[in-house]
Every structure is written in structure tokens, then in C-alpha cells.
């Protein structure tokens, strides 16, 4: 794939948060998310994606799945096709089948992780060179092996890495800023998993800013992390800050809220 294909996209899919979001999974209870505030943040997020010229499909809320706003975990979208994931959280398993028809409407090739292994999109970082996948409480070796078989047949290199203990997903702690540049927390990059890349670190105490998305010409990042924002800007990127207080209560961030791709 061309290097730019890791951050330039014509399409995104999002899903509006459901009223059941109050029952969303969380590692630590820091309060109940407010649906109205989350919707307002979500509207700003979608508007920012659209402002780059992309087509954004906004799916309706799915009350049966409290975490279904976090669509990233349901699929991996690559230039050659989409792969429907198999989430490791039992309450989220059905979200993948809900997403599949929307991918089939846009892609010629859609593959499935069939199990018994599990894997969630939040553990997968596609760079300009390779696909990094972190084992986590949600993503296991069998799930990664199944993904490897599909993506290597499509010409990608897959490298297995580790999600820091106590961190939900690999990408909770990192994101791609361009084909060769990664934003990372110090605790994650210390593992050496980004050796050979240009790494920009989140500022001290701003680890929660690590999950951003580069989408066409902008970097969407959670609001409230000025030192990290300044670092990203000083490296030549254009940031847009999006409120993330409500998603953060459910361990969610910028990448979780969309699937980003160019259909083929
Ligand atoms: C969960 O625990 O599954 C959701 N509350 C948060 C999912 C965040 N998704 C992501 O980082 N890709």
C-alpha cells in the first residue's frame, strides 16, 4: 500500500451514541457519561471529519449495545478489503455483525475473524510500513494469528507487540501522525515497539492525549492537553481539539469513534 494510505481516506463510518451508553464498559467508574454532552462532542467529531472532504456515514444508535459508539473495535479497514473483528468483550461481540453489512455495501472484499480467538480494532495500528497488533485483555494470540493469515495474503507485514498492563487497548497509548511518525506515551514506547519510527511523546501527566487520529490534513485530539497539543503542532501538524470527557469515562478516545478507509 502507498504510505499515505495509512492516514488519507475518502470515507469514515461512525455510529451515534445510544441512551444505553450509561451502561458502557469501564475499567474504573469515574461517573456516568452524559448522553447529550457526548452527542455534542460526537457532532463536532463528525463535522471535523467531513470538513476534510470525506464522506462520513453516520449509523443510528444501537440501544442493545451500550458500547456501539466505539465502532473502531468492530473492523479493520485496509486498501485491499475490510476484516470484521471478533471483539473480546462478550457484551460487544454482536456489534461486529451489525457493522458487516455497512462494509459490504462499500467494499468488494470483506473477510471475517471467525474465532475462537478474539481481536478488537483498538489493538491494531496501521502505519505506512506495517500492521502492529498488541495482545491485550481483548485481543489474544489466536485472534492475531487469524488476522495475520488474511493480511499477509494481502501483502502486509504484521508485527505483534504488547499493550501495557492495565491499559485497555494498544492504541489507548499511541496513534499515527503520519506514515513514519507515532505519538506515544513514554510507558509504551519504552518497550521498544516503535524503534525506527519518529516518536513524539505525550507530555508528562497528559498520557490520556495519546489516542488521536490523523485524518487527511488534520489530527483530531482530545481537548484539554495543551502541552501535548503544542508538541504536535510544533512538529508541523494541524490539530483540532474535540471534547472527550464523556467517552473518556468509558475508556474511549478519538480512534474508537470511527472506521476510516478508502473503499476498494
Ligand atoms: C470498551 O471497554 O470496550 C469501551 N468502553 C471502550 C472502547 C474503546 N475503543 C477503542 O479504544 N478502540
XYZ file of N, CA and C and ligand atoms in Angstrom:
804
model
N 0.840 -1.198 0.000
C 0.000 0.000 0.000
C 0.877 1.250 0.000
N 0.355 2.334 -0.568
C 1.161 3.552 -0.541
C 1.197 4.066 0.906
N 2.267 4.776 1.230
C 2.442 5.212 2.623
C 1.292 6.102 3.087
N 0.836 6.990 2.178
C -0.227 7.913 2.557
C -1.536 7.207 2.882
N -1.678 5.967 2.397
C -2.933 5.243 2.637
C -3.160 4.957 4.115
N -2.120 5.168 4.937
C -2.306 4.951 6.371
C -2.952 6.155 7.062
N -3.085 7.271 6.359
C -3.740 8.422 7.004
C -4.592 9.291 6.068
N -4.642 8.936 4.786
C -5.538 9.665 3.859
C -6.686 8.745 3.485
N -7.901 9.224 3.677
C -9.073 8.371 3.497
C -10.191 9.169 2.822
N -10.994 8.455 2.045
C -12.154 9.115 1.431
C -13.415 8.933 2.277
N -13.407 7.930 3.171
C -14.623 7.584 3.900
C -14.373 7.360 5.398
N -15.439 7.535 6.160
C -15.438 7.096 7.563
C -16.835 6.596 7.905
N -16.900 5.683 8.843
C -18.191 5.239 9.397
C -18.179 5.538 10.894
N -19.262 6.162 11.365
C -19.423 6.409 12.803
C -20.806 5.880 13.217
N -21.038 5.799 14.502
C -22.374 5.434 14.991
C -22.755 6.368 16.133
N -23.948 6.913 16.091
C -24.376 7.833 17.140
C -24.489 7.072 18.471
N -24.129 7.738 19.583
C -24.234 7.068 20.883
C -25.699 6.779 21.234
N -25.931 5.642 21.879
C -27.283 5.257 22.296
C -27.520 5.692 23.748
N -28.803 5.761 24.128
C -29.138 6.131 25.520
C -28.523 5.124 26.503
N -28.339 3.883 26.040
C -27.759 2.846 26.903
C -26.270 3.061 27.173
N -25.698 4.121 26.609
C -24.271 4.406 26.811
C -23.930 4.465 28.309
N -24.919 4.785 29.136
C -24.686 4.855 30.589
C -24.257 3.492 31.144
N -24.552 2.409 30.390
C -24.154 1.064 30.822
C -22.856 0.611 30.151
N -22.174 1.501 29.446
C -20.954 1.139 28.729
C -19.880 0.592 29.677
N -19.021 -0.260 29.128
C -17.944 -0.858 29.921
C -16.945 0.211 30.361
N -16.379 0.023 31.530
C -15.323 0.937 32.014
C -14.463 0.189 33.012
N -13.160 0.500 33.015
C -12.252 -0.182 33.943
C -12.450 0.344 35.361
N -12.647 1.653 35.461
C -12.814 2.309 36.758
C -14.009 3.237 36.624
N -14.876 3.256 37.602
C -16.052 4.122 37.498
C -15.694 5.548 37.918
N -15.681 6.457 36.931
C -15.373 7.861 37.250
C -16.602 8.732 37.004
N -17.774 8.090 36.940
C -19.011 8.853 36.744
C -19.749 8.382 35.507
N -21.038 8.711 35.456
C -21.885 8.275 34.343
C -21.748 9.236 33.172
N -21.525 8.718 31.969
C -21.437 9.642 30.826
C -22.776 10.321 30.539
N -22.715 11.574 30.142
C -23.911 12.353 29.833
C -24.173 12.251 28.323
N -25.316 11.685 27.962
C -25.606 11.407 26.551
C -25.606 12.685 25.710
N -26.253 13.720 26.229
C -26.344 14.962 25.432
C -24.979 15.565 25.167
N -24.147 15.557 26.200
C -22.803 16.120 26.019
C -21.988 15.240 25.063
N -22.152 13.928 25.201
C -21.430 13.038 24.304
C -21.878 13.239 22.856
N -23.185 13.436 22.676
C -23.696 13.660 21.318
C -23.111 14.952 20.727
N -23.012 15.971 21.546
C -22.449 17.246 21.064
C -20.986 17.053 20.647
N -20.239 16.309 21.446
C -18.836 16.027 21.088
C -18.783 15.209 19.796
N -19.697 14.258 19.695
C -19.739 13.380 18.521
C -20.058 14.201 17.271
N -20.978 15.136 17.408
C -21.326 16.003 16.261
C -20.087 16.778 15.786
N -19.320 17.288 16.741
C -18.111 18.047 16.374
C -17.093 17.139 15.689
N -17.005 15.920 16.167
C -16.084 14.929 15.592
C -16.455 14.644 14.140
N -17.734 14.351 13.912
C -18.193 14.046 12.550
C -17.999 15.254 11.639
N -18.317 16.432 12.139
C -18.166 17.651 11.324
C -16.700 17.857 10.942
N -15.792 17.533 11.835
C -14.359 17.703 11.553
C -13.897 16.719 10.485
N -14.375 15.482 10.569
C -14.029 14.509 9.517
C -14.565 14.999 8.170
N -15.823 15.465 8.182
C -16.449 15.901 6.917
C -15.729 17.118 6.333
N -15.240 17.983 7.186
C -14.582 19.207 6.710
C -13.319 18.903 5.921
N -12.785 17.692 6.049
C -11.596 17.319 5.264
C -11.983 16.866 3.857
N -13.288 16.801 3.600
C -13.756 16.395 2.270
C -14.226 14.947 2.209
N -14.145 14.238 3.326
C -14.514 12.818 3.330
C -16.031 12.628 3.416
N -16.465 11.479 2.936
C -17.856 11.054 3.111
C -17.947 10.341 4.451
N -18.833 10.797 5.322
C -18.959 10.159 6.634
C -20.359 9.552 6.764
N -20.401 8.239 6.924
C -21.663 7.527 7.144
C -21.919 7.544 8.647
N -23.046 8.109 9.056
C -23.404 8.127 10.484
C -24.505 7.110 10.712
N -24.186 6.024 11.376
C -25.180 4.978 11.624
C -26.040 5.368 12.833
N -27.281 4.849 12.884
C -28.168 5.188 14.005
C -27.736 4.498 15.295
N -28.193 5.008 16.434
C -27.824 4.390 17.719
C -28.309 2.952 17.802
N -27.581 2.141 18.525
C -27.957 0.722 18.737
C -28.102 0.519 20.238
N -29.324 0.629 20.712
C -29.530 0.587 22.156
C -29.119 -0.746 22.796
N -29.199 -1.820 22.004
C -28.870 -3.147 22.553
C -27.376 -3.280 22.871
N -26.562 -2.375 22.321
C -25.110 -2.449 22.534
C -24.603 -1.114 23.094
N -24.461 -1.043 24.426
C -24.085 0.232 25.059
C -22.782 0.830 24.520
N -21.833 -0.034 24.099
C -20.530 0.472 23.648
C -20.442 0.641 22.129
N -21.593 0.575 21.452
C -21.546 0.517 19.978
C -21.109 1.830 19.315
N -21.035 2.920 20.071
C -20.471 4.164 19.509
C -18.987 3.970 19.147
N -18.345 2.993 19.799
C -16.904 2.766 19.594
C -16.684 1.799 18.430
N -17.077 2.241 17.236
C -17.111 1.369 16.050
C -15.742 0.821 15.645
N -14.679 1.498 16.032
C -13.353 1.044 15.586
C -13.079 -0.413 15.935
N -13.640 -0.863 17.053
C -13.325 -2.215 17.513
C -13.960 -3.307 16.670
N -14.893 -2.939 15.774
C -15.647 -3.955 15.024
C -15.000 -4.369 13.707
N -13.999 -3.638 13.236
C -13.438 -3.963 11.916
C -12.047 -3.373 11.745
N -11.304 -3.970 10.802
C -10.055 -3.365 10.341
C -10.235 -3.084 8.854
N -10.020 -1.841 8.458
C -10.231 -1.451 7.062
C -8.884 -1.198 6.401
N -8.608 -1.927 5.352
C -7.339 -1.812 4.616
C -7.647 -1.499 3.156
N -6.664 -1.085 2.388
C -6.934 -0.778 0.980
C -7.466 -1.984 0.198
N -7.074 -3.191 0.595
C -7.481 -4.394 -0.160
C -8.846 -4.922 0.244
N -9.336 -4.534 1.403
C -10.614 -5.052 1.867
C -10.810 -4.742 3.338
N -11.994 -5.113 3.846
C -12.277 -4.914 5.272
C -12.314 -6.272 5.959
N -11.956 -6.278 7.250
C -11.974 -7.518 8.028
C -12.839 -7.273 9.261
N -13.900 -8.064 9.387
C -14.796 -7.927 10.531
C -14.133 -8.593 11.735
N -13.998 -7.845 12.827
C -13.288 -8.332 14.006
C -14.174 -9.255 14.844
N -13.593 -9.785 15.903
C -14.337 -10.620 16.851
C -14.020 -10.096 18.244
N -14.797 -9.093 18.725
C -14.464 -8.438 19.991
C -14.355 -9.410 21.161
N -13.408 -9.109 22.051
C -13.149 -9.971 23.195
C -14.073 -9.699 24.368
N -14.777 -8.566 24.346
C -15.746 -8.286 25.413
C -17.059 -8.948 25.017
N -17.556 -9.907 25.810
C -18.765 -10.639 25.410
C -19.941 -9.728 25.073
N -20.105 -8.631 25.776
C -21.249 -7.732 25.500
C -21.075 -6.992 24.177
N -19.896 -7.092 23.560
C -19.638 -6.346 22.331
C -19.571 -7.237 21.086
N -19.632 -8.545 21.300
C -19.459 -9.483 20.188
C -20.442 -9.199 19.050
N -21.698 -8.934 19.388
C -22.731 -8.730 18.367
C -22.555 -7.458 17.557
N -21.741 -6.531 18.038
C -21.537 -5.275 17.296
C -20.873 -5.510 15.935
N -20.071 -6.559 15.858
C -19.332 -6.810 14.618
C -20.299 -7.162 13.490
N -21.267 -8.053 13.802
C -22.251 -8.451 12.776
C -23.121 -7.257 12.360
N -23.333 -6.332 13.281
C -24.111 -5.132 12.947
C -23.361 -4.243 11.951
N -22.039 -4.277 12.025
C -21.228 -3.422 11.142
C -21.040 -4.043 9.760
N -21.008 -5.365 9.696
C -20.621 -6.052 8.453
C -21.384 -5.570 7.207
N -22.722 -5.464 7.238
C -23.424 -5.058 6.010
C -23.012 -3.671 5.512
N -22.636 -2.798 6.425
C -22.242 -1.438 6.015
C -20.887 -1.466 5.300
N -20.035 -2.396 5.687
C -18.756 -2.554 4.996
C -18.980 -3.243 3.655
N -19.882 -4.234 3.659
C -20.175 -4.962 2.408
C -20.788 -4.025 1.368
N -21.454 -2.978 1.822
C -22.058 -2.025 0.885
C -20.999 -1.179 0.174
N -19.828 -1.078 0.790
C -18.796 -0.193 0.242
C -17.586 -0.931 -0.320
N -17.294 -2.103 0.231
C -16.100 -2.861 -0.176
C -16.486 -4.067 -1.029
N -15.640 -4.423 -1.976
C -15.818 -5.658 -2.745
C -15.425 -6.864 -1.897
N -14.381 -6.710 -1.105
C -13.866 -7.839 -0.314
C -14.045 -7.585 1.180
N -14.796 -8.459 1.829
C -14.941 -8.387 3.290
C -14.655 -9.776 3.863
N -13.653 -9.839 4.753
C -13.290 -11.091 5.413
C -13.754 -11.029 6.870
N -13.721 -12.187 7.528
C -14.175 -12.266 8.924
C -13.132 -12.963 9.791
N -12.969 -12.500 11.007
C -12.265 -13.281 12.032
C -13.322 -14.234 12.593
N -13.098 -15.529 12.450
C -14.168 -16.491 12.756
C -14.061 -17.093 14.158
N -12.929 -16.941 14.800
C -12.804 -17.461 16.146
C -12.195 -18.859 16.159
N -11.926 -19.413 17.319
C -12.371 -18.947 18.638
C -11.582 -17.767 19.215
N -10.524 -17.344 18.561
C -9.743 -16.227 19.090
C -10.543 -14.927 19.045
N -10.030 -13.920 19.739
C -10.702 -12.615 19.727
C -9.703 -11.513 19.366
N -10.219 -10.454 18.784
C -9.363 -9.321 18.407
C -10.254 -8.097 18.212
N -9.791 -6.954 18.709
C -10.540 -5.699 18.599
C -9.692 -4.664 17.862
N -10.352 -3.847 17.068
C -9.654 -2.840 16.262
C -8.794 -1.890 17.072
N -9.153 -1.652 18.317
C -8.380 -0.735 19.155
C -6.974 -1.222 19.437
N -6.736 -2.498 19.191
C -5.390 -3.045 19.416
C -4.538 -3.048 18.149
N -5.038 -2.436 17.073
C -4.337 -2.520 15.786
C -3.953 -1.124 15.291
N -2.658 -0.932 15.040
C -2.181 0.333 14.478
C -1.576 0.057 13.098
N -2.173 0.663 12.081
C -1.644 0.512 10.716
C -0.745 1.708 10.437
N 0.520 1.459 10.185
C 1.446 2.539 9.856
C 1.717 2.492 8.349
N 2.625 3.341 7.894
C 2.977 3.328 6.482
C 3.811 2.116 6.087
N 4.265 1.337 7.089
C 5.180 0.212 6.820
C 4.610 -1.145 7.166
N 3.729 -1.190 8.182
C 3.353 -2.485 8.753
C 2.086 -2.335 9.586
N 1.617 -3.490 10.034
C 0.454 -3.510 10.927
C 0.928 -4.003 12.290
N 0.780 -3.153 13.313
C 1.179 -3.517 14.666
C -0.057 -3.963 15.425
N 0.048 -5.110 16.110
C -1.100 -5.599 16.872
C -0.660 -5.933 18.289
N -1.335 -5.342 19.263
C -0.994 -5.583 20.661
C -1.911 -6.612 21.287
N -1.308 -7.634 21.904
C -2.146 -8.532 22.715
C -2.652 -7.743 23.902
N -3.862 -8.023 24.323
C -4.450 -7.294 25.453
C -5.479 -8.201 26.105
N -6.221 -7.647 27.049
C -7.293 -8.437 27.667
C -8.368 -8.759 26.634
N -8.403 -8.031 25.505
C -9.439 -8.224 24.482
C -8.936 -8.968 23.242
N -7.634 -8.930 23.027
C -7.045 -9.477 21.792
C -6.068 -10.574 22.162
N -6.309 -11.793 21.661
C -5.438 -12.904 22.052
C -4.623 -13.434 20.860
N -3.747 -14.395 21.172
C -2.824 -14.898 20.146
C -3.582 -15.539 18.983
N -4.664 -16.247 19.279
C -5.418 -16.919 18.208
C -6.075 -15.886 17.278
N -6.589 -14.827 17.863
C -7.197 -13.765 17.044
C -6.157 -13.113 16.145
N -4.975 -12.873 16.708
C -3.899 -12.251 15.924
C -3.457 -13.200 14.798
N -3.385 -14.502 15.108
C -2.961 -15.473 14.079
C -3.950 -15.470 12.908
N -5.221 -15.384 13.216
C -6.218 -15.364 12.134
C -6.086 -14.097 11.285
N -5.855 -12.980 11.970
C -5.678 -11.733 11.225
C -4.422 -11.801 10.358
N -3.369 -12.374 10.924
C -2.102 -12.457 10.192
C -2.280 -13.198 8.863
N -3.021 -14.288 8.905
C -3.213 -15.083 7.685
C -3.887 -14.236 6.588
N -4.842 -13.423 6.985
C -5.570 -12.613 5.990
C -4.676 -11.491 5.445
N -4.042 -10.755 6.350
C -3.318 -9.567 5.879
C -2.001 -9.901 5.173
N -1.381 -11.007 5.558
C -0.145 -11.343 4.836
C -0.481 -11.741 3.400
N -1.621 -12.376 3.206
C -2.042 -12.714 1.833
C -2.291 -11.438 1.013
N -2.584 -10.354 1.687
C -2.791 -9.069 1.003
C -1.491 -8.256 0.892
N -0.391 -8.834 1.350
C 0.906 -8.170 1.168
C 1.372 -7.309 2.331
N 0.690 -7.396 3.472
C 1.099 -6.581 4.629
C 2.001 -7.377 5.561
N 2.899 -6.666 6.246
C 3.678 -7.272 7.321
C 2.937 -7.014 8.628
N 2.778 -8.059 9.446
C 2.117 -7.874 10.752
C 3.142 -8.149 11.837
N 3.241 -7.233 12.780
C 4.184 -7.420 13.899
C 3.408 -7.385 15.215
N 3.662 -8.392 16.043
C 2.955 -8.469 17.315
C 3.720 -7.693 18.379
N 2.999 -6.877 19.127
C 3.598 -6.046 20.175
C 2.770 -6.233 21.450
N 3.115 -5.498 22.507
C 2.374 -5.697 23.753
C 1.690 -4.424 24.208
N 0.484 -4.580 24.693
C -0.254 -3.473 25.298
C 0.194 -3.400 26.757
N 0.535 -2.200 27.261
C 0.986 -2.137 28.659
C -0.081 -2.691 29.612
N 0.343 -3.332 30.715
C -0.623 -3.884 31.664
C -1.562 -2.784 32.178
N -2.821 -3.116 32.317
C -3.779 -2.141 32.848
C -4.281 -1.149 31.818
N -3.771 -1.231 30.583
C -4.219 -0.328 29.523
C -5.200 -1.112 28.648
N -6.354 -0.513 28.317
C -7.393 -1.258 27.612
C -6.897 -1.782 26.270
N -6.465 -0.872 25.404
C -6.062 -1.258 24.046
C -4.661 -0.724 23.742
N -3.999 -1.356 22.791
C -2.689 -0.856 22.343
C -2.785 0.621 21.967
N -3.825 0.968 21.205
C -3.938 2.357 20.732
C -4.473 3.326 21.781
N -4.801 2.831 22.971
C -5.108 3.765 24.060
C -3.871 4.634 24.291
N -2.702 4.074 24.032
C -1.442 4.734 24.360
C -0.642 5.231 23.159
N -1.194 5.149 21.953
C -0.428 5.619 20.793
C -1.342 5.926 19.616
N -0.803 6.660 18.663
C -1.530 6.902 17.408
C -0.552 7.314 16.322
N -1.036 7.219 15.090
C -0.200 7.532 13.927
C -0.393 9.001 13.545
N 0.703 9.742 13.399
C 0.579 11.143 12.968
C 0.877 11.301 11.479
N 1.820 10.514 10.977
C 1.976 10.341 9.529
C 2.597 8.961 9.325
N 2.912 8.604 8.092
C 3.310 7.217 7.803
C 4.454 6.720 8.689
N 5.337 7.644 9.125
C 6.524 7.254 9.895
C 6.575 7.883 11.282
N 5.534 8.571 11.690
C 5.576 9.301 12.964
C 4.450 8.831 13.883
N 4.854 8.505 15.126
C 3.913 7.965 16.106
C 3.874 8.885 17.312
N 2.668 9.154 17.796
C 2.502 9.815 19.094
C 2.337 8.700 20.112
N 3.133 8.733 21.176
C 3.086 7.618 22.142
C 3.296 8.115 23.564
N 2.765 7.355 24.502
C 3.144 7.578 25.896
C 4.554 7.027 26.084
N 5.217 7.529 27.100
C 6.557 7.017 27.408
C 6.504 5.561 27.819
N 5.463 5.180 28.574
C 5.399 3.790 29.081
C 5.263 2.793 27.933
N 4.634 3.195 26.842
C 4.507 2.266 25.711
C 5.785 2.251 24.869
N 6.310 3.428 24.532
C 7.488 3.435 23.642
C 8.703 2.819 24.326
N 8.702 2.814 25.687
C 9.823 2.212 26.425
C 9.989 0.736 26.090
N 8.946 0.110 25.592
C 9.030 -1.312 25.235
C 9.843 -1.517 23.958
N 10.144 -0.419 23.258
C 10.935 -0.518 22.030
C 10.105 -0.807 20.788
N 8.792 -0.844 20.958
C 7.952 -1.276 19.824
C 7.962 -0.276 18.670
N 8.403 0.963 18.922
C 8.425 1.946 17.833
C 9.843 2.288 17.376
N 10.797 1.460 17.721
C 12.174 1.706 17.282
C 12.197 1.810 15.757
N 12.879 2.852 15.252
C 12.932 3.050 13.804
C 11.895 4.048 13.302
N 10.919 4.382 14.134
C 9.941 5.423 13.785
C 10.352 6.744 14.436
N 9.837 7.843 13.917
C 9.948 9.112 14.631
C 8.849 9.089 15.691
N 9.236 9.271 16.958
C 8.251 9.200 18.044
C 8.123 10.563 18.711
N 6.897 11.021 18.859
C 6.612 12.229 19.635
C 5.911 11.741 20.904
N 6.404 12.195 22.054
C 5.814 11.711 23.310
C 4.741 12.655 23.833
N 3.740 12.067 24.466
C 2.770 12.891 25.181
C 3.521 13.578 26.322
N 3.030 14.755 26.711
C 3.689 15.482 27.806
C 3.405 14.777 29.131
N 4.286 15.010 30.098
C 4.142 14.433 31.447
C 2.730 14.720 31.986
N 2.066 13.692 32.445
C 0.724 13.876 33.021
C -0.384 13.966 31.974
N -0.015 13.914 30.687
C -1.030 14.003 29.628
C -1.112 12.699 28.812
N -0.905 11.590 29.491
C -0.935 10.289 28.790
C -2.267 10.061 28.077
N -3.332 10.637 28.612
C -4.663 10.436 28.019
C -4.810 11.144 26.671
N -3.771 11.871 26.251
C -3.825 12.541 24.941
C -3.251 11.662 23.834
N -2.790 10.461 24.174
C -2.067 9.649 23.174
C -2.958 9.138 22.056
N -4.236 8.961 22.350
C -5.131 8.408 21.330
C -5.727 9.547 20.501
N -5.100 9.785 19.344
C -5.572 10.816 18.415
C -5.866 10.104 17.090
N -6.361 10.837 16.101
C -6.330 10.261 14.744
C -5.831 11.299 13.762
N -4.942 10.853 12.896
C -4.593 11.657 11.718
C -5.600 11.278 10.643
N -6.352 12.272 10.185
C -7.366 12.022 9.155
C -7.187 13.096 8.087
N -6.634 12.702 6.966
C -6.313 13.653 5.892
C -5.401 14.742 6.438
N -5.778 16.016 6.364
C -4.791 17.031 6.745
C -4.805 17.418 8.220
N -5.663 16.792 9.014
C -5.740 17.212 10.421
C -5.509 16.056 11.394
N -5.128 16.444 12.612
C -5.019 15.484 13.716
C -6.119 15.830 14.712
N -7.069 14.925 14.873
C -8.122 15.136 15.871
C -7.594 14.625 17.200
N -7.662 15.477 18.223
C -7.144 15.064 19.533
C -8.118 15.494 20.623
N -8.072 14.801 21.774
C -8.980 15.187 22.853
C -8.615 16.569 23.394
N -9.628 17.363 23.722
C -9.386 18.703 24.269
C -8.832 18.594 25.685
N -8.008 19.576 26.062
C -7.560 19.642 27.450
C -6.143 19.160 27.697
N -5.371 19.028 26.649
C -3.984 18.574 26.804
C -3.048 19.531 26.061
N -2.924 20.754 26.582
C -2.247 21.814 25.834
C -0.771 21.553 25.546
N -0.071 20.914 26.475
C 1.372 20.723 26.255
C 1.592 19.720 25.118
N 0.781 18.671 25.088
C 0.911 17.686 24.009
C 0.462 18.306 22.684
N -0.609 19.076 22.734
C -1.061 19.756 21.509
C 0.058 20.627 20.945
N 0.721 21.380 21.817
C 1.786 22.268 21.340
C 2.943 21.470 20.724
N 3.235 20.326 21.316
C 4.307 19.480 20.746
C 3.935 19.000 19.347
N 2.699 18.572 19.193
C 2.261 18.046 17.886
C 2.278 19.173 16.855
N 1.769 20.332 17.272
C 1.732 21.485 16.350
C 3.149 21.910 15.967
N 4.058 21.890 16.954
C 5.415 22.371 16.650
C 6.154 21.421 15.714
N 5.639 20.200 15.575
C 6.227 19.258 14.600
C 5.580 19.412 13.227
N 4.692 20.407 13.093
C 4.155 20.728 11.773
C 2.776 20.166 11.465
N 2.107 19.576 12.461
C 0.769 19.036 12.226
C -0.302 20.047 12.641
N -1.456 19.953 11.995
C -2.582 20.825 12.348
C -3.541 20.041 13.236
N -3.756 20.508 14.444
C -4.628 19.777 15.365
C -6.017 20.418 15.423
N -7.002 19.578 15.710
C -8.355 20.055 16.033
C -8.721 19.363 17.340
N -9.104 20.151 18.340
C -9.439 19.558 19.638
C -10.935 19.248 19.710
N -11.229 18.051 20.176
C -12.614 17.588 20.291
C -12.867 17.208 21.750
N -13.986 17.631 22.298
C -14.315 17.255 23.682
C -14.399 15.745 23.812
N -13.794 15.209 24.869
C -13.782 13.740 25.022
C -14.112 13.326 26.462
N -14.651 14.274 27.238
C -14.865 13.968 28.664
C -15.796 12.777 28.869
N -16.821 12.657 28.038
C -17.813 11.587 28.259
C -17.284 10.239 27.786
N -16.673 10.197 26.601
C -16.096 8.926 26.127
C -14.979 8.464 27.057
N -14.229 9.421 27.607
C -13.110 9.049 28.489
C -13.606 8.275 29.714
N -14.850 8.546 30.145
C -15.396 7.804 31.297
C -15.566 6.327 30.967
N -15.584 6.011 29.665
C -15.725 4.620 29.202
C -14.444 4.145 28.520
N -13.333 4.787 28.829
C -12.026 4.397 28.272
C -11.977 4.536 26.755
N -12.756 5.461 26.207
C -12.787 5.655 24.753
C -12.115 6.961 24.361
N -11.641 7.016 23.117
C -10.976 8.225 22.628
C -11.253 8.453 21.162
N -10.385 9.236 20.527
C -10.622 9.651 19.141
C -10.695 8.485 18.156
N -9.776 7.528 18.270
C -9.746 6.483 17.237
C -10.966 5.567 17.339
N -11.433 5.354 18.567
C -12.539 4.404 18.787
C -13.805 4.791 18.045
N -13.967 6.078 17.762
C -15.250 6.590 17.278
C -15.457 6.477 15.779
N -14.507 5.927 15.042
C -14.715 5.822 13.586
C -13.921 4.671 12.991
N -14.422 4.223 11.836
C -13.637 3.392 10.928
C -13.256 4.322 9.801
N -12.011 4.299 9.391
C -11.501 5.246 8.382
C -10.895 4.470 7.245
N -11.297 4.787 5.997
C -10.857 3.932 4.893
C -11.130 4.566 3.536
N -10.572 3.923 2.529
C -10.862 4.246 1.136
C -11.335 2.938 0.506
N -12.616 2.832 0.201
C -13.146 1.548 -0.261
C -12.524 1.073 -1.557
N -12.471 -0.253 -1.722
C -11.927 -0.804 -2.962
C -12.801 -1.966 -3.407
C -14.869 -0.863 25.935
O -14.434 -1.100 27.070
O -14.882 -1.709 25.044
C -15.409 0.512 25.646
N -15.975 1.071 26.827
C -14.332 1.424 25.118
C -13.776 1.002 23.785
C -12.724 1.905 23.284
N -12.311 1.524 21.968
C -11.097 1.726 21.466
O -10.200 2.146 22.170
N -10.880 1.369 20.212
